[in-house]
């Protein structure tokens, strides 16, 4: 599927069933990412969706870019800090918007079931784990 590019002067709709869910090297193997708008590897606006299956965790990490998350489905659990701590998790229902400044250490858990979030940012996309041993790319 070709994604819509910022600045394209054409009406475009993107339906959920048309998303191309792919593994993302920085995610656990069961997680998926779909590019909705733009090219996340370029220094330009992008929109992606992230699907994390029930029980999966993204250990503490940070992004260089500021991000705006929209919870599309499920409950999105996110906590702030350099160490995974269940007590620091906050639950956000569908429709919630979370603004995460670049450089903020955080972690996710699909604690109560699968969730899908939509991330809007200006690329290039980044993900650096606090503990390099948590990075699936290092395996």
C-alpha positions as a LaTeX table, in Angstrom:
\begin{tabular}{lrrr}
\hline
Residue & $x$ (\AA) & $y$ (\AA) & $z$ (\AA) \\
\hline
Unk1 & 0.00 & 0.00 & 0.00 \\
Unk2 & 1.29 & 3.45 & $-0.87$ \\
Unk3 & 0.85 & 5.88 & 1.99 \\
Unk4 & $-0.32$ & 9.44 & 1.65 \\
Unk5 & 2.56 & 11.89 & 1.64 \\
Unk6 & 2.46 & 15.28 & 3.37 \\
Unk7 & 1.86 & 18.01 & 0.81 \\
Unk8 & 0.06 & 15.75 & $-1.66$ \\
Unk9 & $-2.85$ & 17.68 & $-3.09$ \\
Unk10 & $-5.20$ & 14.76 & $-3.45$ \\
Unk11 & $-8.08$ & 13.54 & $-1.31$ \\
Unk12 & $-7.19$ & 10.24 & 0.30 \\
Unk13 & $-8.87$ & 7.99 & 2.79 \\
Unk14 & $-7.12$ & 5.22 & 4.66 \\
Unk15 & $-9.31$ & 2.43 & 5.98 \\
Unk16 & $-8.23$ & 0.17 & 8.85 \\
Unk17 & $-8.42$ & $-2.93$ & 6.67 \\
Unk18 & $-5.99$ & $-1.34$ & 4.19 \\
Unk19 & $-3.17$ & $-0.91$ & 6.70 \\
Unk20 & $-0.06$ & $-2.99$ & 6.05 \\
Unk21 & 1.02 & $-4.27$ & 9.48 \\
Unk22 & 4.71 & $-5.16$ & 9.53 \\
Unk23 & 7.26 & $-6.24$ & 12.14 \\
Unk24 & 9.48 & $-3.36$ & 13.28 \\
Unk25 & 13.07 & $-4.30$ & 14.22 \\
Unk26 & 13.04 & $-2.25$ & 17.44 \\
Unk27 & 9.85 & $-3.93$ & 18.71 \\
Unk28 & 9.32 & $-7.35$ & 20.30 \\
Unk29 & 8.63 & $-9.93$ & 17.55 \\
Unk30 & 4.84 & $-10.04$ & 18.11 \\
Unk31 & 4.38 & $-6.24$ & 17.86 \\
Unk32 & 3.44 & $-4.60$ & 14.56 \\
Unk33 & 3.74 & $-1.16$ & 12.96 \\
Unk34 & 1.76 & 0.26 & 10.03 \\
Unk35 & 2.74 & 3.44 & 8.21 \\
Unk36 & $-0.36$ & 5.58 & 7.65 \\
Unk37 & 1.05 & 8.86 & 6.32 \\
Unk38 & 4.53 & 9.88 & 5.24 \\
Unk39 & 7.84 & 8.09 & 5.44 \\
Unk40 & 9.00 & 7.74 & 9.06 \\
Unk41 & 12.66 & 7.43 & 8.03 \\
Unk42 & 12.68 & 10.96 & 6.58 \\
Unk43 & 12.86 & 14.32 & 8.40 \\
Unk44 & 9.19 & 15.09 & 7.77 \\
Unk45 & 5.79 & 14.56 & 9.38 \\
Unk46 & 4.60 & 10.97 & 9.71 \\
Unk47 & 1.71 & 9.00 & 11.18 \\
Unk48 & 2.10 & 5.35 & 12.18 \\
Unk49 & 0.00 & 2.88 & 14.11 \\
Unk50 & 1.44 & 0.47 & 16.65 \\
Unk51 & $-0.28$ & $-2.79$ & 17.61 \\
Unk52 & 0.90 & $-4.54$ & 20.76 \\
Unk53 & $-0.67$ & $-7.94$ & 21.51 \\
Unk54 & $-1.96$ & $-8.84$ & 24.96 \\
Unk55 & 0.78 & $-9.31$ & 27.54 \\
Unk56 & 3.59 & $-7.76$ & 25.45 \\
Unk57 & 5.84 & $-5.08$ & 26.92 \\
Unk58 & 8.06 & $-2.40$ & 25.46 \\
Unk59 & 10.77 & $-1.94$ & 28.03 \\
Unk60 & 12.01 & 1.55 & 29.00 \\
Unk61 & 13.04 & 3.53 & 25.95 \\
Unk62 & 13.01 & 7.02 & 24.52 \\
Unk63 & 12.50 & 8.76 & 21.19 \\
Unk64 & 14.35 & 11.83 & 19.97 \\
Unk65 & 11.20 & 13.22 & 18.37 \\
Unk66 & 8.21 & 14.70 & 20.20 \\
Unk67 & 5.22 & 12.37 & 19.78 \\
Unk68 & 1.45 & 12.61 & 19.99 \\
Unk69 & $-0.28$ & 9.29 & 20.72 \\
Unk70 & $-3.96$ & 8.62 & 20.05 \\
Unk71 & $-5.37$ & 5.44 & 21.57 \\
Unk72 & $-7.34$ & 3.79 & 18.76 \\
Unk73 & $-8.42$ & 0.59 & 20.53 \\
Unk74 & $-7.78$ & $-1.33$ & 23.72 \\
Unk75 & $-6.30$ & 0.22 & 26.83 \\
Unk76 & $-2.87$ & 1.82 & 26.44 \\
Unk77 & $-0.71$ & 1.46 & 29.56 \\
Unk78 & 2.27 & 3.81 & 29.67 \\
Unk79 & 4.65 & 4.67 & 32.50 \\
Unk80 & 7.46 & 7.19 & 32.76 \\
Unk81 & 10.98 & 6.40 & 33.93 \\
Unk82 & 14.15 & 4.48 & 33.20 \\
Unk83 & 12.95 & 1.28 & 34.97 \\
Unk84 & 9.85 & $-0.78$ & 34.21 \\
Unk85 & 7.59 & $-0.31$ & 37.22 \\
Unk86 & 3.99 & $-1.53$ & 37.15 \\
Unk87 & 3.09 & 1.01 & 39.84 \\
Unk88 & 3.98 & 3.86 & 37.47 \\
Unk89 & 1.72 & 2.68 & 34.65 \\
Unk90 & $-1.32$ & 4.77 & 33.77 \\
Unk91 & $-4.19$ & 3.38 & 31.73 \\
Unk92 & $-5.61$ & 5.36 & 28.79 \\
Unk93 & $-8.85$ & 4.33 & 27.04 \\
Unk94 & $-9.69$ & 4.62 & 23.34 \\
Unk95 & $-9.85$ & 8.26 & 22.28 \\
Unk96 & $-7.24$ & 9.43 & 24.79 \\
Unk97 & $-4.39$ & 11.61 & 23.53 \\
Unk98 & $-0.93$ & 11.52 & 25.13 \\
Unk99 & 1.75 & 14.10 & 24.36 \\
Unk100 & 5.25 & 12.74 & 24.93 \\
Unk101 & 8.20 & 15.15 & 24.65 \\
Unk102 & 11.30 & 13.80 & 22.90 \\
Unk103 & 13.89 & 12.31 & 25.24 \\
Unk104 & 11.32 & 11.17 & 27.83 \\
Unk105 & 12.05 & 7.66 & 29.11 \\
Unk106 & 8.90 & 5.55 & 29.17 \\
Unk107 & 7.56 & 2.00 & 28.84 \\
Unk108 & 4.37 & 0.29 & 27.63 \\
Unk109 & 2.46 & $-2.83$ & 28.56 \\
Unk110 & $-0.54$ & $-4.42$ & 26.85 \\
Unk111 & $-1.64$ & $-5.37$ & 30.35 \\
Unk112 & $-5.36$ & $-5.93$ & 29.76 \\
Unk113 & $-5.33$ & $-6.99$ & 26.10 \\
Unk114 & $-4.15$ & $-5.86$ & 22.70 \\
Unk115 & $-4.01$ & $-2.14$ & 22.02 \\
Unk116 & $-3.52$ & 0.01 & 18.94 \\
Unk117 & $-2.10$ & 3.51 & 19.16 \\
Unk118 & $-1.57$ & 6.08 & 16.46 \\
Unk119 & 1.63 & 8.10 & 16.66 \\
Unk120 & 2.07 & 11.47 & 14.96 \\
Unk121 & 5.53 & 13.04 & 14.87 \\
Unk122 & 8.22 & 14.59 & 12.73 \\
Unk123 & 10.83 & 12.06 & 11.63 \\
Unk124 & 13.06 & 10.42 & 11.37 \\
Unk125 & 11.51 & 7.81 & 13.66 \\
Unk126 & 13.72 & 6.72 & 16.55 \\
Unk127 & 13.69 & 4.28 & 19.46 \\
Unk128 & 16.56 & 3.86 & 21.91 \\
Unk129 & 16.25 & 1.44 & 24.83 \\
Unk130 & 17.51 & 2.61 & 28.23 \\
Unk131 & 19.08 & $-0.82$ & 28.73 \\
Unk132 & 20.67 & $-1.98$ & 25.45 \\
Unk133 & 19.99 & $-5.60$ & 26.50 \\
Unk134 & 16.23 & $-4.91$ & 26.04 \\
Unk135 & 16.72 & $-3.99$ & 22.37 \\
Unk136 & 15.52 & $-6.79$ & 20.03 \\
Unk137 & 17.94 & $-5.45$ & 17.39 \\
Unk138 & 20.85 & $-6.54$ & 19.61 \\
Unk139 & 19.80 & $-10.21$ & 19.57 \\
\hline
\end{tabular}
